[in-house]
Tab-separated table of C-alpha atoms in Angstrom:
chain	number	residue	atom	x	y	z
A	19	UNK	CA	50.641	160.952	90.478
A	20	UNK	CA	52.303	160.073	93.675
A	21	UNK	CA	55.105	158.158	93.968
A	22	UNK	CA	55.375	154.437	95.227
A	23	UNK	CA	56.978	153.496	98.214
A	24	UNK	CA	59.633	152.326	96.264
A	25	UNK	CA	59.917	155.503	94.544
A	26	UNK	CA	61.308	157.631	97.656
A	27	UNK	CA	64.509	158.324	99.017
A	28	UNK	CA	63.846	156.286	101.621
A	29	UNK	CA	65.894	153.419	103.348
A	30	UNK	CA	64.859	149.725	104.224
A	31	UNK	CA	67.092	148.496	106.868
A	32	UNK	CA	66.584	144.456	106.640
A	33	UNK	CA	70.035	142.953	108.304
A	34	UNK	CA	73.394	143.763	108.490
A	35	UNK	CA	76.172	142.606	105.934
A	36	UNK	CA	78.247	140.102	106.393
A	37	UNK	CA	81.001	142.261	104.385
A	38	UNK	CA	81.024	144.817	106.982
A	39	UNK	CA	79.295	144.973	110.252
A	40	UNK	CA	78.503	148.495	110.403
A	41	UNK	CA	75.507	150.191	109.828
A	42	UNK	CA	75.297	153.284	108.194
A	43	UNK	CA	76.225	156.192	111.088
A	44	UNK	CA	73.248	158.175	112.775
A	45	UNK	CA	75.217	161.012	114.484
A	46	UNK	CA	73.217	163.674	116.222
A	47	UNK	CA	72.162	167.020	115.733
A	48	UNK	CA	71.197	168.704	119.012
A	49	UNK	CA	70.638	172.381	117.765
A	50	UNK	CA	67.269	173.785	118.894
A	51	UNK	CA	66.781	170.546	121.101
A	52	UNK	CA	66.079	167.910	118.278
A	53	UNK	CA	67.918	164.863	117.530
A	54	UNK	CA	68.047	163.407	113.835
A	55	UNK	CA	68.912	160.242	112.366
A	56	UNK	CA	70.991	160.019	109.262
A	57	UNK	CA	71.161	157.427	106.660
A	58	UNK	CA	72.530	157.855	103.390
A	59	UNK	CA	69.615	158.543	101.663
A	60	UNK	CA	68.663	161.443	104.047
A	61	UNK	CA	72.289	162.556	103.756
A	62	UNK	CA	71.571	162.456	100.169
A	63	UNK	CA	68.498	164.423	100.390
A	64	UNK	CA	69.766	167.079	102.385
A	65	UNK	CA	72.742	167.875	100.191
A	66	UNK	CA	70.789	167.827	97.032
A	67	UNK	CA	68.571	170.541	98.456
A	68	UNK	CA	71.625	172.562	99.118
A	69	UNK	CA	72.215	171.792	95.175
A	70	UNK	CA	74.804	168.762	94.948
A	71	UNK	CA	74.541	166.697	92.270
A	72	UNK	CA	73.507	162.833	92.785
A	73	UNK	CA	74.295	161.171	89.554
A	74	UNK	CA	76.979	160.852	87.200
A	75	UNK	CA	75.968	163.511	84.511
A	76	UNK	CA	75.203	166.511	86.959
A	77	UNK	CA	77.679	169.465	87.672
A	78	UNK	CA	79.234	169.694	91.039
A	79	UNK	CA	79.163	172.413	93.209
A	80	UNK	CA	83.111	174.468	93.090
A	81	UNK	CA	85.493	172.768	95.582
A	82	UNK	CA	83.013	170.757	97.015
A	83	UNK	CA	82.747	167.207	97.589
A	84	UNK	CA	80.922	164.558	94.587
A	85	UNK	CA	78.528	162.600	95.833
A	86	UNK	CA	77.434	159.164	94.105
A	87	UNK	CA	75.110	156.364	95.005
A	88	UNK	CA	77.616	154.526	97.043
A	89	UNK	CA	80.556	156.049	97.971
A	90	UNK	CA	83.277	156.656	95.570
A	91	UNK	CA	87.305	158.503	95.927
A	92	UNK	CA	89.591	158.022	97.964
A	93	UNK	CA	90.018	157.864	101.760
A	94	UNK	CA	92.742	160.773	101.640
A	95	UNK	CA	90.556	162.743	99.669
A	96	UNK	CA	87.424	162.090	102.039
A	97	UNK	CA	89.698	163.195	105.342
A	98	UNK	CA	91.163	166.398	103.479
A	99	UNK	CA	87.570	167.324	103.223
A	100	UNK	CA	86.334	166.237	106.520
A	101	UNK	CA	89.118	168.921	108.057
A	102	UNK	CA	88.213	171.344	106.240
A	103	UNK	CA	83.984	170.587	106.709
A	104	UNK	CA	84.867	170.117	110.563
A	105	UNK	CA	86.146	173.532	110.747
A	106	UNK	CA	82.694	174.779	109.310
A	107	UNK	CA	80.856	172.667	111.965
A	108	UNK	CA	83.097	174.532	114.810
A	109	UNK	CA	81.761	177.710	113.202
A	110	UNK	CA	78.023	177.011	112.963
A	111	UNK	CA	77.335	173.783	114.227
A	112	UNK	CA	73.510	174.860	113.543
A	113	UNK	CA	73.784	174.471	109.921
A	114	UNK	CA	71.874	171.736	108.404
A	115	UNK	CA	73.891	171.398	105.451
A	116	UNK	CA	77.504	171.492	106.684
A	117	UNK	CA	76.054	168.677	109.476
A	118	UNK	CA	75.074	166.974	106.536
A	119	UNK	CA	78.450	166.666	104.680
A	120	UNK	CA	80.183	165.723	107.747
A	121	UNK	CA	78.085	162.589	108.585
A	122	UNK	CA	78.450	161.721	104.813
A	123	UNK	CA	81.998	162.036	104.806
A	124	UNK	CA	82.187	160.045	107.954
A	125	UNK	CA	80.012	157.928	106.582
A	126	UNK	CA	82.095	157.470	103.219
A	127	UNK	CA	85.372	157.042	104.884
A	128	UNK	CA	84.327	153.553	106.770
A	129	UNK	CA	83.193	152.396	103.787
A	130	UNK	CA	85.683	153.272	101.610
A	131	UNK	CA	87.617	151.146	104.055
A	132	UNK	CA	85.736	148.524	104.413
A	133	UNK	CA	85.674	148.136	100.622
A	134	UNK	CA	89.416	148.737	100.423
A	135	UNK	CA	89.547	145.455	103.049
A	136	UNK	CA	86.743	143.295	100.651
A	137	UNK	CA	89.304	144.063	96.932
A	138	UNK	CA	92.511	143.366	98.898
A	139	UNK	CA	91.079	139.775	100.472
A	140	UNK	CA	89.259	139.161	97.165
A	141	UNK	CA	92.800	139.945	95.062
A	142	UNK	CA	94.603	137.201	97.655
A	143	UNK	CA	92.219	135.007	97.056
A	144	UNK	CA	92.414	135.395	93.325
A	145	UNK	CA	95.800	135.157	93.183
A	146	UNK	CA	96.044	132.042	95.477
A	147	UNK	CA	93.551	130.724	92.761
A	148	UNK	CA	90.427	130.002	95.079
A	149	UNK	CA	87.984	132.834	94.377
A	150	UNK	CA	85.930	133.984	91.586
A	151	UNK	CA	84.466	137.310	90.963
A	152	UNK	CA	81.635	138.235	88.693
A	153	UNK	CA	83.116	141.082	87.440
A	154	UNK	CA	80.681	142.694	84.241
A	155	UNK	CA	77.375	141.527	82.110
A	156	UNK	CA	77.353	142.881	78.056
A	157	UNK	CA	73.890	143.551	77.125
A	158	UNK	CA	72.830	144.771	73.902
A	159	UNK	CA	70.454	148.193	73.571
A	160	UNK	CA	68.480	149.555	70.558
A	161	UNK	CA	68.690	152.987	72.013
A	162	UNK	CA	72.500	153.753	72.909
A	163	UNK	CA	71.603	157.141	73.709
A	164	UNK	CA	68.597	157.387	75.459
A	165	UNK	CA	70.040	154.440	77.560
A	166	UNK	CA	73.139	156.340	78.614
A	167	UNK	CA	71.034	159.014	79.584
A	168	UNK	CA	69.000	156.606	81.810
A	169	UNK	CA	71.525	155.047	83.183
A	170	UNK	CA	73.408	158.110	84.219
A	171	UNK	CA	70.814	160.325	85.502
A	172	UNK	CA	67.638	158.139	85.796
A	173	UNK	CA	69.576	155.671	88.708
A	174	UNK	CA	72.567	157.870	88.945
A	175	UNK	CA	75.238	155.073	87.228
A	176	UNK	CA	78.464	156.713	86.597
A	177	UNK	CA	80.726	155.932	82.919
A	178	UNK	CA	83.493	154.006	83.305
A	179	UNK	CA	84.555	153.842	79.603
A	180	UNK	CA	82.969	154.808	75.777
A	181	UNK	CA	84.681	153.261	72.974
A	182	UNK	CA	83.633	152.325	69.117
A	183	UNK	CA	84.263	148.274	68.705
A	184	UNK	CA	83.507	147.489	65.044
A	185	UNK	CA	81.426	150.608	64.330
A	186	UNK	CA	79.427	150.262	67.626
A	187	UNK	CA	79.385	152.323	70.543
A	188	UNK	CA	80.229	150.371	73.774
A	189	UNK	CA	80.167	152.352	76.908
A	190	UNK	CA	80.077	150.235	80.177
A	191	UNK	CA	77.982	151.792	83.433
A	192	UNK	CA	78.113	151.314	86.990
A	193	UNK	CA	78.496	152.567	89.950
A	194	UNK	CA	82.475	153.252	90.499
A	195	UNK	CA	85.561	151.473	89.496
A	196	UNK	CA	85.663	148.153	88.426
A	197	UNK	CA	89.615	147.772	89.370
A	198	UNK	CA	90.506	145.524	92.253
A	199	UNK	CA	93.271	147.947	93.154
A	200	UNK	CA	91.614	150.678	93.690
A	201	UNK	CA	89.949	151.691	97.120
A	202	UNK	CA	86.531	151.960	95.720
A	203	UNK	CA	87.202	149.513	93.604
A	204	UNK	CA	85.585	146.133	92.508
A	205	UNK	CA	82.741	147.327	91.290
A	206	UNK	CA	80.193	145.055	88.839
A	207	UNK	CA	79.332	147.290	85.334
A	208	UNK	CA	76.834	146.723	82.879
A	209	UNK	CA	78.371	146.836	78.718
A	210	UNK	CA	75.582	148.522	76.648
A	211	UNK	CA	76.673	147.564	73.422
A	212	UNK	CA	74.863	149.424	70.374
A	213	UNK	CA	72.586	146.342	68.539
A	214	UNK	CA	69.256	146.896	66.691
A	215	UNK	CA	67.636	144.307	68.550
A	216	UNK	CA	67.642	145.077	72.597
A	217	UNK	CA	67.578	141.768	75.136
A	218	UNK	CA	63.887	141.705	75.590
A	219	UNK	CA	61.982	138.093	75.392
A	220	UNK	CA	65.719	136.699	75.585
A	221	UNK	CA	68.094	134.290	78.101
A	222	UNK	CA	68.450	137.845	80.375
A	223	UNK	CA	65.179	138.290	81.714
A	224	UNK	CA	66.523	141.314	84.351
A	225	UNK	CA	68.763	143.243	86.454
A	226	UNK	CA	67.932	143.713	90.186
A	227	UNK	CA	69.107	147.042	91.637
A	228	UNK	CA	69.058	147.417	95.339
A	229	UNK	CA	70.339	150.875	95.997
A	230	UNK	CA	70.095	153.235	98.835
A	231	UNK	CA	68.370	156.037	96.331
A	232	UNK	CA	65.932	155.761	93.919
A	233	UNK	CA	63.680	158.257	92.649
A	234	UNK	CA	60.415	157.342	90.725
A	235	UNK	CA	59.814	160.330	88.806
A	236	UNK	CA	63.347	160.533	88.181
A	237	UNK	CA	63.304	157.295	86.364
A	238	UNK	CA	60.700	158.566	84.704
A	239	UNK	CA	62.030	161.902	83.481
A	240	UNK	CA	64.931	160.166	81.345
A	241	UNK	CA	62.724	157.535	79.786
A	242	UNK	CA	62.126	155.071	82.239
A	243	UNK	CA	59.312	152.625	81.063
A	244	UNK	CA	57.464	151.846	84.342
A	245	UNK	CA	55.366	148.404	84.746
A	246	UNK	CA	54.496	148.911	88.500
A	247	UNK	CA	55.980	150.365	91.228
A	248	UNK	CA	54.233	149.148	94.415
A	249	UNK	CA	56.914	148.467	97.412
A	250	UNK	CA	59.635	147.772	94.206
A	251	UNK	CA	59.943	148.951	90.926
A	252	UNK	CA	59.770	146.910	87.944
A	253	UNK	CA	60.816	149.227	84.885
A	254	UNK	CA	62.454	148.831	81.233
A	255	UNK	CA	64.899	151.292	80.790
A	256	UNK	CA	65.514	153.022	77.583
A	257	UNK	CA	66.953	150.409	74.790
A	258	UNK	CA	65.276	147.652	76.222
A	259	UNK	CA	66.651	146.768	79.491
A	260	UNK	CA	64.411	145.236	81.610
A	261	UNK	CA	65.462	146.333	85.538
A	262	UNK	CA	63.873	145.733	88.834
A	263	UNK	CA	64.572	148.292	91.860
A	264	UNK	CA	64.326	148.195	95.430
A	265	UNK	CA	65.399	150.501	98.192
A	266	UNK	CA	68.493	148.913	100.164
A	267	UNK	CA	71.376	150.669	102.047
A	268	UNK	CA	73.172	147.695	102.898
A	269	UNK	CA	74.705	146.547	99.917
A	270	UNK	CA	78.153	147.600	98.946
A	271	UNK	CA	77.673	147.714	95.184
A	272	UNK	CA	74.030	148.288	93.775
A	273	UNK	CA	74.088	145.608	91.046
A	274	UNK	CA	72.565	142.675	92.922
A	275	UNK	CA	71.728	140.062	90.024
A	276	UNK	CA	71.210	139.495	86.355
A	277	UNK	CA	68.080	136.941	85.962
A	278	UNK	CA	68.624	134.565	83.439
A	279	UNK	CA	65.862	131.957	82.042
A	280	UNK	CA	67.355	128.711	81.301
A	281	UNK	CA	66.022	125.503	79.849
A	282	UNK	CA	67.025	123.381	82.143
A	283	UNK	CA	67.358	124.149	85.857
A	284	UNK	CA	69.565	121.485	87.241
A	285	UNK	CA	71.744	121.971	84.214
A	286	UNK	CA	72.012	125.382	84.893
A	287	UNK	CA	72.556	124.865	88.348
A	288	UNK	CA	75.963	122.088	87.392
A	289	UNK	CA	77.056	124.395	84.841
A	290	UNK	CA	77.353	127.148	86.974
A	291	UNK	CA	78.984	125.387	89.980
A	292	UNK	CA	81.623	123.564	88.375
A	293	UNK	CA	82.982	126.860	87.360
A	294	UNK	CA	83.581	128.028	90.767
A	295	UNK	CA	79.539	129.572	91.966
A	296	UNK	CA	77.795	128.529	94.971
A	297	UNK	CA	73.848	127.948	94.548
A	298	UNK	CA	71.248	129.677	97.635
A	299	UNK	CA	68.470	127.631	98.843
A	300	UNK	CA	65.458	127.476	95.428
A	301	UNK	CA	62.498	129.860	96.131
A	302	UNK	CA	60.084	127.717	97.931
A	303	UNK	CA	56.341	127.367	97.729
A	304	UNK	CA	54.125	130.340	98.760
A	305	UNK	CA	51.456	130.370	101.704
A	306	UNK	CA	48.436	132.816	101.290
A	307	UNK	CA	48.665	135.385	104.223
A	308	UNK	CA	45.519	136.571	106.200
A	309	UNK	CA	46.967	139.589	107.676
A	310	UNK	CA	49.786	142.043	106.819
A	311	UNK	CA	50.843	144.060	103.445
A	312	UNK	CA	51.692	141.008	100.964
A	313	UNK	CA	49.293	138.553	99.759
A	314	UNK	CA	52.013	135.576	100.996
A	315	UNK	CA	53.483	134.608	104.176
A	316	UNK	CA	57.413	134.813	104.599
A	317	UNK	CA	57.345	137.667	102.000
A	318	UNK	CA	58.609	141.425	102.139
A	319	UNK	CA	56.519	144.186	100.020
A	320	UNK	CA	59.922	145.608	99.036
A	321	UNK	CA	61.378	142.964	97.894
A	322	UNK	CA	60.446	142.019	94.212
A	323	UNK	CA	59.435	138.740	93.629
A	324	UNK	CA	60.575	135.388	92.634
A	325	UNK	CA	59.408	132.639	90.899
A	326	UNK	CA	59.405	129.046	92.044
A	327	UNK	CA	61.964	127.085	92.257
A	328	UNK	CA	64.564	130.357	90.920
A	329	UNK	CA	68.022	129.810	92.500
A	330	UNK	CA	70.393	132.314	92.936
A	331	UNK	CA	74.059	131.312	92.315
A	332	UNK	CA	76.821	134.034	93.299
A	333	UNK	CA	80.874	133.885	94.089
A	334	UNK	CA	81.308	133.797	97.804
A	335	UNK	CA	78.950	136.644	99.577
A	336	UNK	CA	76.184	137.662	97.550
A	337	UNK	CA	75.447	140.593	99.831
A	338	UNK	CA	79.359	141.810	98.912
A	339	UNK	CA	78.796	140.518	95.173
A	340	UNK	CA	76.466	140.189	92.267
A	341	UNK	CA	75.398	137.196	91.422
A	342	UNK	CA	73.263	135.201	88.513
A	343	UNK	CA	69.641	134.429	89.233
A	344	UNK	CA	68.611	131.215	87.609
A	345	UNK	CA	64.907	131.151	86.475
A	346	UNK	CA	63.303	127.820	85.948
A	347	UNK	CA	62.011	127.466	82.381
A	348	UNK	CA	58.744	128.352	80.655
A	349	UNK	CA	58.445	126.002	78.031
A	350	UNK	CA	60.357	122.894	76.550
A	351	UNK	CA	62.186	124.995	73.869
A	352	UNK	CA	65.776	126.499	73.731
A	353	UNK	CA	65.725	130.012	75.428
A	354	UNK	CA	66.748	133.157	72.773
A	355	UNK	CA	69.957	134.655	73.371
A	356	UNK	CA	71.407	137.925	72.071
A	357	UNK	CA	74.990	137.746	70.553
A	358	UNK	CA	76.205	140.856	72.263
A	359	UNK	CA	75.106	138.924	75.831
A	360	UNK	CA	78.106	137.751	77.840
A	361	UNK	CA	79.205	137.572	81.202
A	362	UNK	CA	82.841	138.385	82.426
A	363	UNK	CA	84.393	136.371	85.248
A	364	UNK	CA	87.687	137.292	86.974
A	365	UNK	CA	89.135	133.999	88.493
A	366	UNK	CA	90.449	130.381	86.658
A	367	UNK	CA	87.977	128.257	84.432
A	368	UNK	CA	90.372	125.080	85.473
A	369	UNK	CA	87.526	123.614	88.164
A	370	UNK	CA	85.409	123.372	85.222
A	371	UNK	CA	87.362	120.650	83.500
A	372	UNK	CA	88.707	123.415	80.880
A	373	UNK	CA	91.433	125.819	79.812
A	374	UNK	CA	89.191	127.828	77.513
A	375	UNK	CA	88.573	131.489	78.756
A	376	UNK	CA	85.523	131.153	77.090
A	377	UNK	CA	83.050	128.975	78.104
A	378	UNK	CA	79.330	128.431	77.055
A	379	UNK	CA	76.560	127.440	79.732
A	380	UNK	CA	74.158	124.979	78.162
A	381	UNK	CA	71.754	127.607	76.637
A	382	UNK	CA	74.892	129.176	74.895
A	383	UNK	CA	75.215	132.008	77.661
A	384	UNK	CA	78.954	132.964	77.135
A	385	UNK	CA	81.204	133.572	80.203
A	386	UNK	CA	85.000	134.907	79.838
A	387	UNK	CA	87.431	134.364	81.971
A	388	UNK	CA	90.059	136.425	82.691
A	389	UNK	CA	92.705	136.895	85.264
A	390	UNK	CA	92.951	140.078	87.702
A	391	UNK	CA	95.910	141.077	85.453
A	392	UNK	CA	94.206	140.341	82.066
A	393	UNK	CA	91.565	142.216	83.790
A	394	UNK	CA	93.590	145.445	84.665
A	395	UNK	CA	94.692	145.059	81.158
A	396	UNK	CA	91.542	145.874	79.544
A	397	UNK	CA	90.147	148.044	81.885
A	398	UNK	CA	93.698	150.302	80.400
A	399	UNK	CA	93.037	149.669	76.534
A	400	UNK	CA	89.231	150.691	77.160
A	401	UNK	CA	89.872	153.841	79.063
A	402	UNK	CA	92.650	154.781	75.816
């Protein structure tokens, strides 16, 4: 079958991030008299026809560079290969694939900055105790296995840690460091925590992806349980995980939202703002469109929907963080919640009127708080 627009490595270009002001670079080939234009994804493409792999459980190519979703190492690293790739260029400035790993390294390096700039400010301010940071989400899987085989080469996650926690395998996913102090750092990660129940029909509805490469059949290939796929895909992932996907090159980390269904909007909404989050205009009402691709007005075909009235709450810049999407409720009753769910928060409870690092919204949704050292911390004993 052919593959959704979603499904290709293709890029989306909507508006330029407020975390960094650059676009993605679209240097120039001139051999033979034609001029290209270079995103990530067709960076991406190019190199993994030359045989690089593109997710976190391939094998690399001998002393060449790794290349991940977004763009991971260090800057050093990065220029020590750009010297020796430029002296290849000099050489054969024809070829398509040493043009390739130049403008990707280039590429790489300003972002690697400009992330290096985003964990340094976001460390002040969490030191000078006046920022917050959404740092992790624990979900539990029925399928441990098949889900870290999913999430490592289905969308190309990378592990950060495996460790056995009371007879369980917990191995947290995403899509480089989560350390503040590192230059690729401050990254969100997903927990998958072994459970024989997964978080379907519960509080966490979905994860929205919006990542710069996404292949379809990919997705498919490692167990990826496809509901449609028109524009965006909506998928379950292996052990239950419910995920929605579109293409975006834009954002600095992939993880754009967990969607949570709560029984009480405006509740929610308090809860979640008097620890620290800042809550985005409601989805408003729709308007039937005449003409274009979408059936409503206002409304991108890439972009997965939203229901009414869903407000999206996030820590300073939601296109430089992930945030919590808040979905109003579907009946009058208490919304299930797994045990194993919990969100991790680096930053001070104390706006909240409390000096618990634990803290329960009003459907029971757990959040820890922890400082950037506390945070370091673990990230140490879970790597032992």
């Amino acid at each position: 079958a052919a593959e959704s627009p979603s499904s290709r490595e293709q890029s989306t270009p909507r508006k330029l991030m407020r975390w960094q002001s650059m676009r993605p670079p679209r240097p120039r080939c001139t051999s033979g008299g034609l001029e290209s234009s270079w995103t990530r994804s067709a960076v991406l493409r190019t190199l993994a026809a030359a045989g690089f792999a593109l997710t976190g459980g391939g094998t690399q190519r001998a002393a060449l560079a790794a290349y991940t979703i977004v763009p991971t190492g260090t800057v050093a690293e990065k220029q020590a290969r750009l010297a020796e790739v430029g002296k290849l260029y000099q050489m054969d400035p024809s070829n398509p694939y040493v043009f390739g790993e130049k403008a990707q390294l280039e590429y790489d390096i300003r972002q690697l900055e400009a992330n290096a700039a985003f964990a340094q400010n976001l460390r002040s301010g969490l030191e000078a105790e006046r920022s917050h940071f959404l740092q992790r989400l624990a979900v539990p899987v029925d399928d441990i296995e098949g889900a870290l085989n999913f999430w490592r080469n289905g969308l190309g996650a990378l592990v950060r840690s495996t460790r056995i926690v009371d007879g369980r395998n917990v191995t947290v996913v995403g899509f480089g460091p989560e350390s503040l102090r590192a230059v690729d750092g401050a990254k969100f990660s997903v927990e998958l925590v072994s459970a024989p129940t997964s978080v379907e029909g519960s509080q966490l509805q979905y994860i929205q992806l919006a990542m710069p490469v996404f292949r379809l059949s990919q997705a498919m290939a490692y167990g990826g349980d496809i509901k449609s796929a028109y524009g965006w895909t909506d998928l379950v992932a292996p052990g239950g995980t419910p995920l929605r996907v579109r293409i975006d090159e834009t954002r600095r980390d992939p993880f754009e939202f967990a969607a949570l269904r709560v029984s009480n909007l405006k509740a929610a909404v308090r809860h979640f703002e008097a620890f620290g989050m800042s809550a985005g205009e409601p989805f408003g009402k729709r308007k039937l469109s005449l003409l274009g691709n979408t059936a409503f007005e206002d409304r991108d075909a890439f972009e997965p929907d939203r229901e009414l009235g869903a407000t999206l709450m996030s820590y300073g810049d939601p296109e430089a963080s992930t945030g919590v999407l808040l979905l109003p409720p579907l009946a009058r009753k208490a919304v299930p919640l797994s045990p194993e769910t919990r969100l991790f928060v680096i930053g001070s409870p104390g706006a909240g009127g409390t000096s618990s690092s634990v803290v329960l919204s009003p459907d029971g949704l757990p959040s820890v708080f922890e400082s950037e050292p506390m945070l370091e911390a673990r990230l140490l004993s879970e790597a032992s």
